[in-house]
mmCIF file of C-alpha atoms and ligand atoms in Angstrom:
data_model
loop_
_atom_site.group_PDB
_atom_site.id
_atom_site.type_symbol
_atom_site.label_atom_id
_atom_site.label_comp_id
_atom_site.label_asym_id
_atom_site.label_seq_id
_atom_site.Cartn_x
_atom_site.Cartn_y
_atom_site.Cartn_z
ATOM 1 C CA UNK A 40 -50.063 -26.376 -6.754
ATOM 2 C CA UNK A 41 -50.036 -29.930 -8.029
ATOM 3 C CA UNK A 42 -50.013 -32.597 -5.333
ATOM 4 C CA UNK A 43 -47.392 -35.277 -4.880
ATOM 5 C CA UNK A 44 -49.014 -38.499 -6.076
ATOM 6 C CA UNK A 45 -48.701 -41.207 -3.414
ATOM 7 C CA UNK A 46 -48.165 -44.388 -5.392
ATOM 8 C CA UNK A 47 -49.301 -47.549 -3.624
ATOM 9 C CA UNK A 48 -47.684 -49.534 -6.409
ATOM 10 C CA UNK A 49 -44.260 -48.009 -5.612
ATOM 11 C CA UNK A 50 -44.610 -48.280 -1.831
ATOM 12 C CA UNK A 51 -45.790 -51.890 -2.191
ATOM 13 C CA UNK A 52 -42.625 -52.667 -4.126
ATOM 14 C CA UNK A 53 -40.405 -51.237 -1.370
ATOM 15 C CA UNK A 54 -42.245 -53.106 1.401
ATOM 16 C CA UNK A 55 -42.287 -56.419 -0.480
ATOM 17 C CA UNK A 56 -38.518 -56.113 -0.980
ATOM 18 C CA UNK A 57 -38.104 -55.544 2.760
ATOM 19 C CA UNK A 58 -40.292 -58.572 3.561
ATOM 20 C CA UNK A 59 -38.460 -60.811 1.060
ATOM 21 C CA UNK A 60 -35.098 -59.852 2.584
ATOM 22 C CA UNK A 61 -36.368 -60.607 6.094
ATOM 23 C CA UNK A 62 -37.873 -63.941 5.027
ATOM 24 C CA UNK A 63 -34.517 -64.933 3.516
ATOM 25 C CA UNK A 64 -32.610 -63.932 6.640
ATOM 26 C CA UNK A 65 -35.007 -65.773 8.985
ATOM 27 C CA UNK A 66 -34.878 -68.875 6.814
ATOM 28 C CA UNK A 67 -31.069 -68.876 6.903
ATOM 29 C CA UNK A 68 -30.777 -68.148 10.628
ATOM 30 C CA UNK A 69 -33.735 -70.071 12.031
ATOM 31 C CA UNK A 70 -34.746 -72.541 9.298
ATOM 32 C CA UNK A 71 -38.405 -71.440 9.250
ATOM 33 C CA UNK A 72 -40.615 -69.692 6.681
ATOM 34 C CA UNK A 73 -44.002 -67.961 7.027
ATOM 35 C CA UNK A 74 -47.006 -70.185 6.252
ATOM 36 C CA UNK A 75 -50.269 -68.709 4.996
ATOM 37 C CA UNK A 76 -53.518 -70.528 4.215
ATOM 38 C CA UNK A 77 -56.173 -68.799 2.139
ATOM 39 C CA UNK A 78 -59.622 -70.347 2.521
ATOM 40 C CA UNK A 79 -61.994 -69.535 -0.320
ATOM 41 C CA UNK A 80 -65.614 -70.684 -0.113
ATOM 42 C CA UNK A 81 -67.511 -70.679 -3.405
ATOM 43 C CA UNK A 82 -66.771 -68.960 -6.691
ATOM 44 C CA UNK A 83 -67.363 -65.238 -6.238
ATOM 45 C CA UNK A 84 -65.269 -63.763 -9.117
ATOM 46 C CA UNK A 85 -63.977 -60.802 -7.062
ATOM 47 C CA UNK A 86 -62.971 -63.163 -4.225
ATOM 48 C CA UNK A 87 -61.206 -65.489 -6.668
ATOM 49 C CA UNK A 88 -59.210 -62.613 -8.089
ATOM 50 C CA UNK A 89 -58.242 -61.288 -4.592
ATOM 51 C CA UNK A 90 -57.227 -64.760 -3.417
ATOM 52 C CA UNK A 91 -55.232 -65.417 -6.603
ATOM 53 C CA UNK A 92 -53.282 -62.212 -6.004
ATOM 54 C CA UNK A 93 -52.688 -63.103 -2.340
ATOM 55 C CA UNK A 94 -51.359 -66.534 -3.352
ATOM 56 C CA UNK A 95 -49.153 -65.067 -6.064
ATOM 57 C CA UNK A 96 -47.687 -62.495 -3.672
ATOM 58 C CA UNK A 97 -47.084 -65.089 -0.930
ATOM 59 C CA UNK A 98 -45.322 -67.368 -3.424
ATOM 60 C CA UNK A 99 -43.162 -64.540 -4.737
ATOM 61 C CA UNK A 100 -41.924 -63.920 -1.178
ATOM 62 C CA UNK A 101 -40.987 -67.552 -0.554
ATOM 63 C CA UNK A 102 -43.846 -68.242 1.879
ATOM 64 C CA UNK A 103 -45.295 -71.715 2.431
ATOM 65 C CA UNK A 104 -48.663 -71.145 0.819
ATOM 66 C CA UNK A 105 -51.750 -73.363 1.100
ATOM 67 C CA UNK A 106 -54.768 -72.675 -1.042
ATOM 68 C CA UNK A 107 -57.909 -74.279 0.341
ATOM 69 C CA UNK A 108 -60.926 -73.887 -1.960
ATOM 70 C CA UNK A 109 -64.231 -75.156 -0.632
ATOM 71 C CA UNK A 110 -67.614 -75.735 -2.231
ATOM 72 C CA UNK A 111 -70.227 -72.996 -1.661
ATOM 73 C CA UNK A 112 -72.311 -75.706 0.039
ATOM 74 C CA UNK A 113 -69.821 -76.452 2.804
ATOM 75 C CA UNK A 114 -71.617 -76.499 6.163
ATOM 76 C CA UNK A 115 -70.710 -74.027 8.878
ATOM 77 C CA UNK A 116 -69.681 -76.957 11.060
ATOM 78 C CA UNK A 117 -67.257 -78.293 8.441
ATOM 79 C CA UNK A 118 -65.780 -74.831 7.864
ATOM 80 C CA UNK A 119 -65.241 -74.412 11.619
ATOM 81 C CA UNK A 120 -63.559 -77.841 11.701
ATOM 82 C CA UNK A 121 -61.273 -76.766 8.842
ATOM 83 C CA UNK A 122 -60.253 -73.642 10.742
ATOM 84 C CA UNK A 123 -59.562 -75.746 13.795
ATOM 85 C CA UNK A 124 -57.287 -77.946 11.672
ATOM 86 C CA UNK A 125 -55.223 -74.926 10.570
ATOM 87 C CA UNK A 126 -55.241 -73.477 14.104
ATOM 88 C CA UNK A 127 -53.381 -76.649 15.093
ATOM 89 C CA UNK A 128 -51.041 -76.825 12.077
ATOM 90 C CA UNK A 129 -47.572 -75.598 13.095
ATOM 91 C CA UNK A 130 -46.554 -74.921 9.479
ATOM 92 C CA UNK A 131 -49.367 -72.344 9.166
ATOM 93 C CA UNK A 132 -48.859 -68.972 10.845
ATOM 94 C CA UNK A 133 -51.610 -66.985 9.160
ATOM 95 C CA UNK A 134 -55.196 -67.993 8.348
ATOM 96 C CA UNK A 135 -57.206 -65.933 5.920
ATOM 97 C CA UNK A 136 -60.878 -66.680 5.245
ATOM 98 C CA UNK A 137 -61.876 -64.676 2.198
ATOM 99 C CA UNK A 138 -65.062 -62.668 2.733
ATOM 100 C CA UNK A 139 -67.932 -62.543 1.968
ATOM 101 C CA UNK A 140 -69.046 -66.054 2.939
ATOM 102 C CA UNK A 141 -72.247 -67.687 1.628
ATOM 103 C CA UNK A 142 -75.406 -66.603 3.472
ATOM 104 C CA UNK A 143 -75.924 -69.888 5.349
ATOM 105 C CA UNK A 144 -72.640 -69.372 7.202
ATOM 106 C CA UNK A 145 -72.334 -67.018 10.172
ATOM 107 C CA UNK A 146 -69.326 -64.867 9.242
ATOM 108 C CA UNK A 147 -68.796 -63.653 12.797
ATOM 109 C CA UNK A 148 -68.696 -67.191 14.156
ATOM 110 C CA UNK A 149 -66.118 -68.174 11.539
ATOM 111 C CA UNK A 150 -63.839 -65.177 12.135
ATOM 112 C CA UNK A 151 -64.074 -65.704 15.897
ATOM 113 C CA UNK A 152 -62.942 -69.329 15.454
ATOM 114 C CA UNK A 153 -59.545 -68.297 14.066
ATOM 115 C CA UNK A 154 -56.745 -68.433 16.635
ATOM 116 C CA UNK A 155 -56.116 -64.702 17.389
ATOM 117 C CA UNK A 156 -52.372 -65.364 17.024
ATOM 118 C CA UNK A 157 -52.972 -66.541 13.423
ATOM 119 C CA UNK A 158 -55.555 -63.861 12.580
ATOM 120 C CA UNK A 159 -53.486 -61.976 9.990
ATOM 121 C CA UNK A 160 -56.560 -60.040 8.819
ATOM 122 C CA UNK A 161 -56.824 -58.522 12.321
ATOM 123 C CA UNK A 162 -60.607 -59.055 12.379
ATOM 124 C CA UNK A 163 -60.863 -61.203 15.540
ATOM 125 C CA UNK A 164 -62.331 -59.280 18.528
ATOM 126 C CA UNK A 165 -59.148 -59.993 20.513
ATOM 127 C CA UNK A 166 -57.086 -58.216 17.846
ATOM 128 C CA UNK A 167 -59.605 -55.385 17.593
ATOM 129 C CA UNK A 168 -59.200 -54.956 21.355
ATOM 130 C CA UNK A 169 -55.406 -55.125 21.120
ATOM 131 C CA UNK A 170 -55.496 -52.404 18.453
ATOM 132 C CA UNK A 171 -57.591 -50.168 20.678
ATOM 133 C CA UNK A 172 -55.144 -50.550 23.585
ATOM 134 C CA UNK A 173 -52.279 -49.754 21.208
ATOM 135 C CA UNK A 174 -48.496 -49.926 21.716
ATOM 136 C CA UNK A 175 -46.963 -53.368 22.250
ATOM 137 C CA UNK A 176 -50.416 -54.924 22.545
ATOM 138 C CA UNK A 177 -50.978 -54.594 18.793
ATOM 139 C CA UNK A 178 -50.259 -57.858 16.967
ATOM 140 C CA UNK A 179 -52.078 -57.636 13.639
ATOM 141 C CA UNK A 180 -53.258 -54.190 12.548
ATOM 142 C CA UNK A 181 -55.974 -54.725 9.910
ATOM 143 C CA UNK A 182 -54.404 -54.636 6.456
ATOM 144 C CA UNK A 183 -56.056 -51.662 4.731
ATOM 145 C CA UNK A 184 -55.624 -49.246 7.679
ATOM 146 C CA UNK A 185 -52.058 -50.483 8.189
ATOM 147 C CA UNK A 186 -51.396 -49.778 4.509
ATOM 148 C CA UNK A 187 -52.843 -46.280 4.831
ATOM 149 C CA UNK A 188 -50.618 -45.486 7.808
ATOM 150 C CA UNK A 189 -47.534 -46.778 5.948
ATOM 151 C CA UNK A 190 -48.359 -44.555 2.967
ATOM 152 C CA UNK A 191 -48.724 -41.476 5.154
ATOM 153 C CA UNK A 192 -45.472 -42.168 7.010
ATOM 154 C CA UNK A 193 -43.435 -43.077 3.916
ATOM 155 C CA UNK A 194 -44.625 -39.893 2.190
ATOM 156 C CA UNK A 195 -43.125 -37.923 5.087
ATOM 157 C CA UNK A 196 -46.407 -36.343 6.181
ATOM 158 C CA UNK A 197 -46.321 -35.082 9.787
ATOM 159 C CA UNK A 198 -48.958 -36.901 11.852
ATOM 160 C CA UNK A 199 -48.144 -35.620 15.331
ATOM 161 C CA UNK A 200 -50.721 -32.994 16.250
ATOM 162 C CA UNK A 201 -52.250 -33.185 12.767
ATOM 163 C CA UNK A 202 -56.001 -32.893 12.278
ATOM 164 C CA UNK A 203 -57.046 -36.223 10.791
ATOM 165 C CA UNK A 204 -60.578 -36.511 9.456
ATOM 166 C CA UNK A 205 -61.828 -39.993 8.571
ATOM 167 C CA UNK A 206 -64.897 -40.198 6.342
ATOM 168 C CA UNK A 207 -66.636 -43.529 7.019
ATOM 169 C CA UNK A 208 -67.055 -45.698 10.119
ATOM 170 C CA UNK A 209 -66.683 -49.277 8.858
ATOM 171 C CA UNK A 210 -65.108 -51.952 11.031
ATOM 172 C CA UNK A 211 -62.567 -52.714 8.296
ATOM 173 C CA UNK A 212 -61.306 -49.184 7.539
ATOM 174 C CA UNK A 213 -62.915 -46.175 9.252
ATOM 175 C CA UNK A 214 -62.947 -47.265 12.898
ATOM 176 C CA UNK A 215 -59.506 -48.940 12.937
ATOM 177 C CA UNK A 216 -57.627 -46.194 11.049
ATOM 178 C CA UNK A 217 -59.157 -43.540 13.336
ATOM 179 C CA UNK A 218 -58.027 -45.578 16.321
ATOM 180 C CA UNK A 219 -54.519 -46.077 14.924
ATOM 181 C CA UNK A 220 -53.966 -42.396 14.156
ATOM 182 C CA UNK A 221 -54.872 -41.304 17.683
ATOM 183 C CA UNK A 222 -52.498 -43.706 19.453
ATOM 184 C CA UNK A 223 -49.342 -42.436 21.094
ATOM 185 C CA UNK A 224 -46.306 -43.150 18.947
ATOM 186 C CA UNK A 225 -44.682 -42.589 15.575
ATOM 187 C CA UNK A 226 -46.973 -42.239 12.581
ATOM 188 C CA UNK A 227 -49.843 -41.276 14.876
ATOM 189 C CA UNK A 228 -50.419 -38.802 17.778
ATOM 190 C CA UNK A 229 -53.089 -37.098 15.665
ATOM 191 C CA UNK A 230 -56.308 -35.362 16.612
ATOM 192 C CA UNK A 231 -58.965 -37.513 14.993
ATOM 193 C CA UNK A 232 -62.533 -36.873 13.874
ATOM 194 C CA UNK A 233 -64.745 -39.559 12.327
ATOM 195 C CA UNK A 234 -67.562 -38.347 10.091
ATOM 196 C CA UNK A 235 -70.296 -40.454 8.514
ATOM 197 C CA UNK A 236 -73.677 -40.452 6.779
ATOM 198 C CA UNK A 237 -75.411 -38.727 9.714
ATOM 199 C CA UNK A 238 -72.787 -35.997 10.174
ATOM 200 C CA UNK A 239 -74.423 -32.565 9.838
ATOM 201 C CA UNK A 240 -71.778 -30.645 7.916
ATOM 202 C CA UNK A 241 -69.396 -33.043 6.177
ATOM 203 C CA UNK A 242 -67.721 -30.273 4.188
ATOM 204 C CA UNK A 243 -66.865 -28.181 7.264
ATOM 205 C CA UNK A 244 -65.095 -31.137 8.895
ATOM 206 C CA UNK A 245 -63.199 -32.113 5.751
ATOM 207 C CA UNK A 246 -61.993 -28.525 5.272
ATOM 208 C CA UNK A 247 -60.186 -28.699 8.639
ATOM 209 C CA UNK A 248 -58.253 -31.857 7.761
ATOM 210 C CA UNK A 249 -54.475 -31.883 7.458
ATOM 211 C CA UNK A 250 -54.900 -35.560 6.608
ATOM 212 C CA UNK A 251 -58.193 -36.560 5.003
ATOM 213 C CA UNK A 252 -58.919 -40.297 4.827
ATOM 214 C CA UNK A 253 -61.999 -41.148 2.786
ATOM 215 C CA UNK A 254 -63.566 -44.598 2.951
ATOM 216 C CA UNK A 255 -67.216 -43.969 2.197
ATOM 217 C CA UNK A 256 -67.796 -46.022 -0.965
ATOM 218 C CA UNK A 257 -69.493 -43.087 -2.709
ATOM 219 C CA UNK A 258 -67.838 -42.084 -6.015
ATOM 220 C CA UNK A 259 -66.747 -38.439 -6.075
ATOM 221 C CA UNK A 260 -68.252 -37.713 -2.621
ATOM 222 C CA UNK A 261 -65.444 -35.354 -1.582
ATOM 223 C CA UNK A 262 -65.448 -32.153 -3.606
ATOM 224 C CA UNK A 263 -62.243 -30.225 -4.308
ATOM 225 C CA UNK A 264 -63.468 -27.220 -2.312
ATOM 226 C CA UNK A 265 -63.652 -29.456 0.792
ATOM 227 C CA UNK A 266 -59.888 -29.960 0.716
ATOM 228 C CA UNK A 267 -57.564 -27.782 2.767
ATOM 229 C CA UNK A 268 -54.730 -26.500 0.548
ATOM 230 C CA UNK A 269 -51.669 -28.694 1.078
ATOM 231 C CA UNK A 270 -53.567 -31.517 2.834
ATOM 232 C CA UNK A 271 -52.678 -35.187 2.483
ATOM 233 C CA UNK A 272 -55.650 -36.983 0.904
ATOM 234 C CA UNK A 273 -56.016 -40.758 1.147
ATOM 235 C CA UNK A 274 -58.808 -42.132 -1.025
ATOM 236 C CA UNK A 275 -59.836 -45.651 -0.026
ATOM 237 C CA UNK A 276 -62.862 -45.772 -2.353
ATOM 238 C CA UNK A 277 -62.774 -48.244 -5.218
ATOM 239 C CA UNK A 278 -66.073 -47.779 -7.029
ATOM 240 C CA UNK A 279 -66.938 -49.519 -10.288
ATOM 241 C CA UNK A 280 -68.638 -46.846 -12.378
ATOM 242 C CA UNK A 281 -68.701 -48.617 -15.737
ATOM 243 C CA UNK A 282 -66.683 -50.739 -18.154
ATOM 244 C CA UNK A 283 -64.152 -50.054 -20.911
ATOM 245 C CA UNK A 284 -62.089 -52.183 -23.300
ATOM 246 C CA UNK A 285 -58.797 -53.326 -21.762
ATOM 247 C CA UNK A 286 -55.738 -51.340 -22.952
ATOM 248 C CA UNK A 287 -53.714 -54.573 -23.301
ATOM 249 C CA UNK A 288 -56.482 -56.685 -24.806
ATOM 250 C CA UNK A 289 -59.207 -54.486 -26.405
ATOM 251 C CA UNK A 290 -61.480 -57.526 -26.859
ATOM 252 C CA UNK A 291 -61.835 -57.788 -23.067
ATOM 253 C CA UNK A 292 -63.860 -55.368 -20.925
ATOM 254 C CA UNK A 293 -62.422 -54.066 -17.659
ATOM 255 C CA UNK A 294 -64.022 -52.035 -14.876
ATOM 256 C CA UNK A 295 -63.725 -48.259 -14.800
ATOM 257 C CA UNK A 296 -62.753 -47.460 -11.209
ATOM 258 C CA UNK A 297 -63.373 -44.182 -9.467
ATOM 259 C CA UNK A 298 -62.471 -43.119 -5.945
ATOM 260 C CA UNK A 299 -64.494 -41.261 -3.320
ATOM 261 C CA UNK A 300 -62.569 -38.072 -4.133
ATOM 262 C CA UNK A 301 -62.717 -36.042 -7.338
ATOM 263 C CA UNK A 302 -59.036 -36.795 -8.067
ATOM 264 C CA UNK A 303 -58.351 -34.536 -11.051
ATOM 265 C CA UNK A 304 -59.567 -31.405 -9.292
ATOM 266 C CA UNK A 305 -58.329 -32.434 -5.818
ATOM 267 C CA UNK A 306 -54.737 -32.923 -6.963
ATOM 268 C CA UNK A 307 -54.545 -29.196 -7.776
ATOM 269 C CA UNK A 308 -55.281 -28.331 -4.120
ATOM 270 C CA UNK A 309 -53.889 -31.168 -1.985
ATOM 271 C CA UNK A 310 -50.227 -31.444 -0.971
ATOM 272 C CA UNK A 311 -50.249 -35.203 -1.561
ATOM 273 C CA UNK A 312 -52.945 -37.591 -2.766
ATOM 274 C CA UNK A 313 -53.489 -41.273 -3.567
ATOM 275 C CA UNK A 314 -54.817 -42.157 -7.023
ATOM 276 C CA UNK A 315 -57.530 -44.751 -7.764
ATOM 277 C CA UNK A 316 -56.499 -47.287 -8.910
ATOM 278 C CA UNK A 317 -52.852 -47.628 -7.818
ATOM 279 C CA UNK A 318 -53.195 -45.960 -4.421
ATOM 280 C CA UNK A 319 -54.442 -47.720 -1.301
ATOM 281 C CA UNK A 320 -55.513 -50.863 -3.231
ATOM 282 C CA UNK A 321 -52.057 -52.429 -3.691
ATOM 283 C CA UNK A 322 -51.240 -51.885 -0.001
ATOM 284 C CA UNK A 323 -53.812 -54.268 1.518
ATOM 285 C CA UNK A 324 -52.270 -57.530 0.307
ATOM 286 C CA UNK A 325 -48.804 -56.160 1.086
ATOM 287 C CA UNK A 326 -49.755 -55.624 4.717
ATOM 288 C CA UNK A 327 -51.283 -59.114 4.843
ATOM 289 C CA UNK A 328 -47.852 -60.446 3.961
ATOM 290 C CA UNK A 329 -46.276 -58.266 6.652
ATOM 291 C CA UNK A 330 -48.754 -59.601 9.232
ATOM 292 C CA UNK A 331 -48.020 -63.197 8.203
ATOM 293 C CA UNK A 332 -44.298 -62.604 8.654
ATOM 294 C CA UNK A 333 -45.079 -61.097 12.046
ATOM 295 C CA UNK A 334 -47.150 -64.168 12.972
ATOM 296 C CA UNK A 335 -44.182 -66.410 12.161
ATOM 297 C CA UNK A 336 -41.851 -64.241 14.245
ATOM 298 C CA UNK A 337 -44.275 -64.317 17.169
ATOM 299 C CA UNK A 338 -44.666 -68.073 17.037
ATOM 300 C CA UNK A 339 -40.906 -68.680 16.663
ATOM 301 C CA UNK A 340 -39.963 -66.087 19.300
ATOM 302 C CA UNK A 341 -37.940 -64.035 16.785
ATOM 303 C CA UNK A 342 -37.594 -60.367 17.769
HETATM 304 N N1 GUN B 137 -62.772 -59.508 1.260
HETATM 305 C C1 GUN B 137 -62.521 -58.261 0.804
HETATM 306 N N2 GUN B 137 -61.468 -57.715 1.457
HETATM 307 C C2 GUN B 137 -61.059 -58.645 2.361
HETATM 308 C C3 GUN B 137 -60.000 -58.663 3.314
HETATM 309 O O1 GUN B 137 -59.238 -57.708 3.503
HETATM 310 N N3 GUN B 137 -59.894 -59.816 4.047
HETATM 311 C C4 GUN B 137 -60.742 -60.876 3.879
HETATM 312 N N4 GUN B 137 -60.562 -61.943 4.660
HETATM 313 N N5 GUN B 137 -61.722 -60.867 2.995
HETATM 314 C C5 GUN B 137 -61.871 -59.756 2.243
#
């Protein structure tokens, strides 16, 4: 059997079209548009490229977009003051502080300073708590887990009563996606197991999974024989394993990316599987846009 390939690039396109249509309708009916500020501290090349993509996507959707680049030497106090400014700016509905921050700044303190109702990353403890409670309490599901859930649902995979095994326990992916899949409601109602570096028999757990979500950051960790025939496999790993000349511009080197799952072998066993790249990756920024639209709707009282 060859698995259905779950294309994040395709699903992103559908969701962005839905967001653009909603933005247009809200603008016409209510005269407001979503406002997103991206705060970038320093010149980390990966952060610059993520932020550039976020800005480009926000612009393409007709958002009010503010790009705030700060020197790597900005003091923690000044960064907190900047966040306070955007917390009080009515044209801004979502605040994104690109991580990582320079070492002299306490990341936790900065994230906790963002108004929870503008925390479109879903990293503030209030939003983490809301996610755990579930249902109507949830305001901003964190973007990567939200993207994973959308992919599972839009692929038509049954989640109710499914055995979901999550490999990895990070605050950004493992813990929140496990929490989301066990909630009552559509796209969830699963029986969830989280496994991690101290788990005794990783393979035995993975073999039980109807839906296997892997966010370990270890290239090729999951072997094909660990996959239950017909399972849905979501590979969150984006590991740089080398460089190659760019297909478009052979003079330029680009990263060779590999997931946490041995894709070529796994696709012969799984029922559906995400590729790397082109799987979960494109979904994160998409869900950031969805959260920003949600923040606008919350602030404007639009159902
Ligand atoms: N750095 C890498 N991924 C992310 C993300 O999803 N949000 C923020 N704020 N920073 C990141």
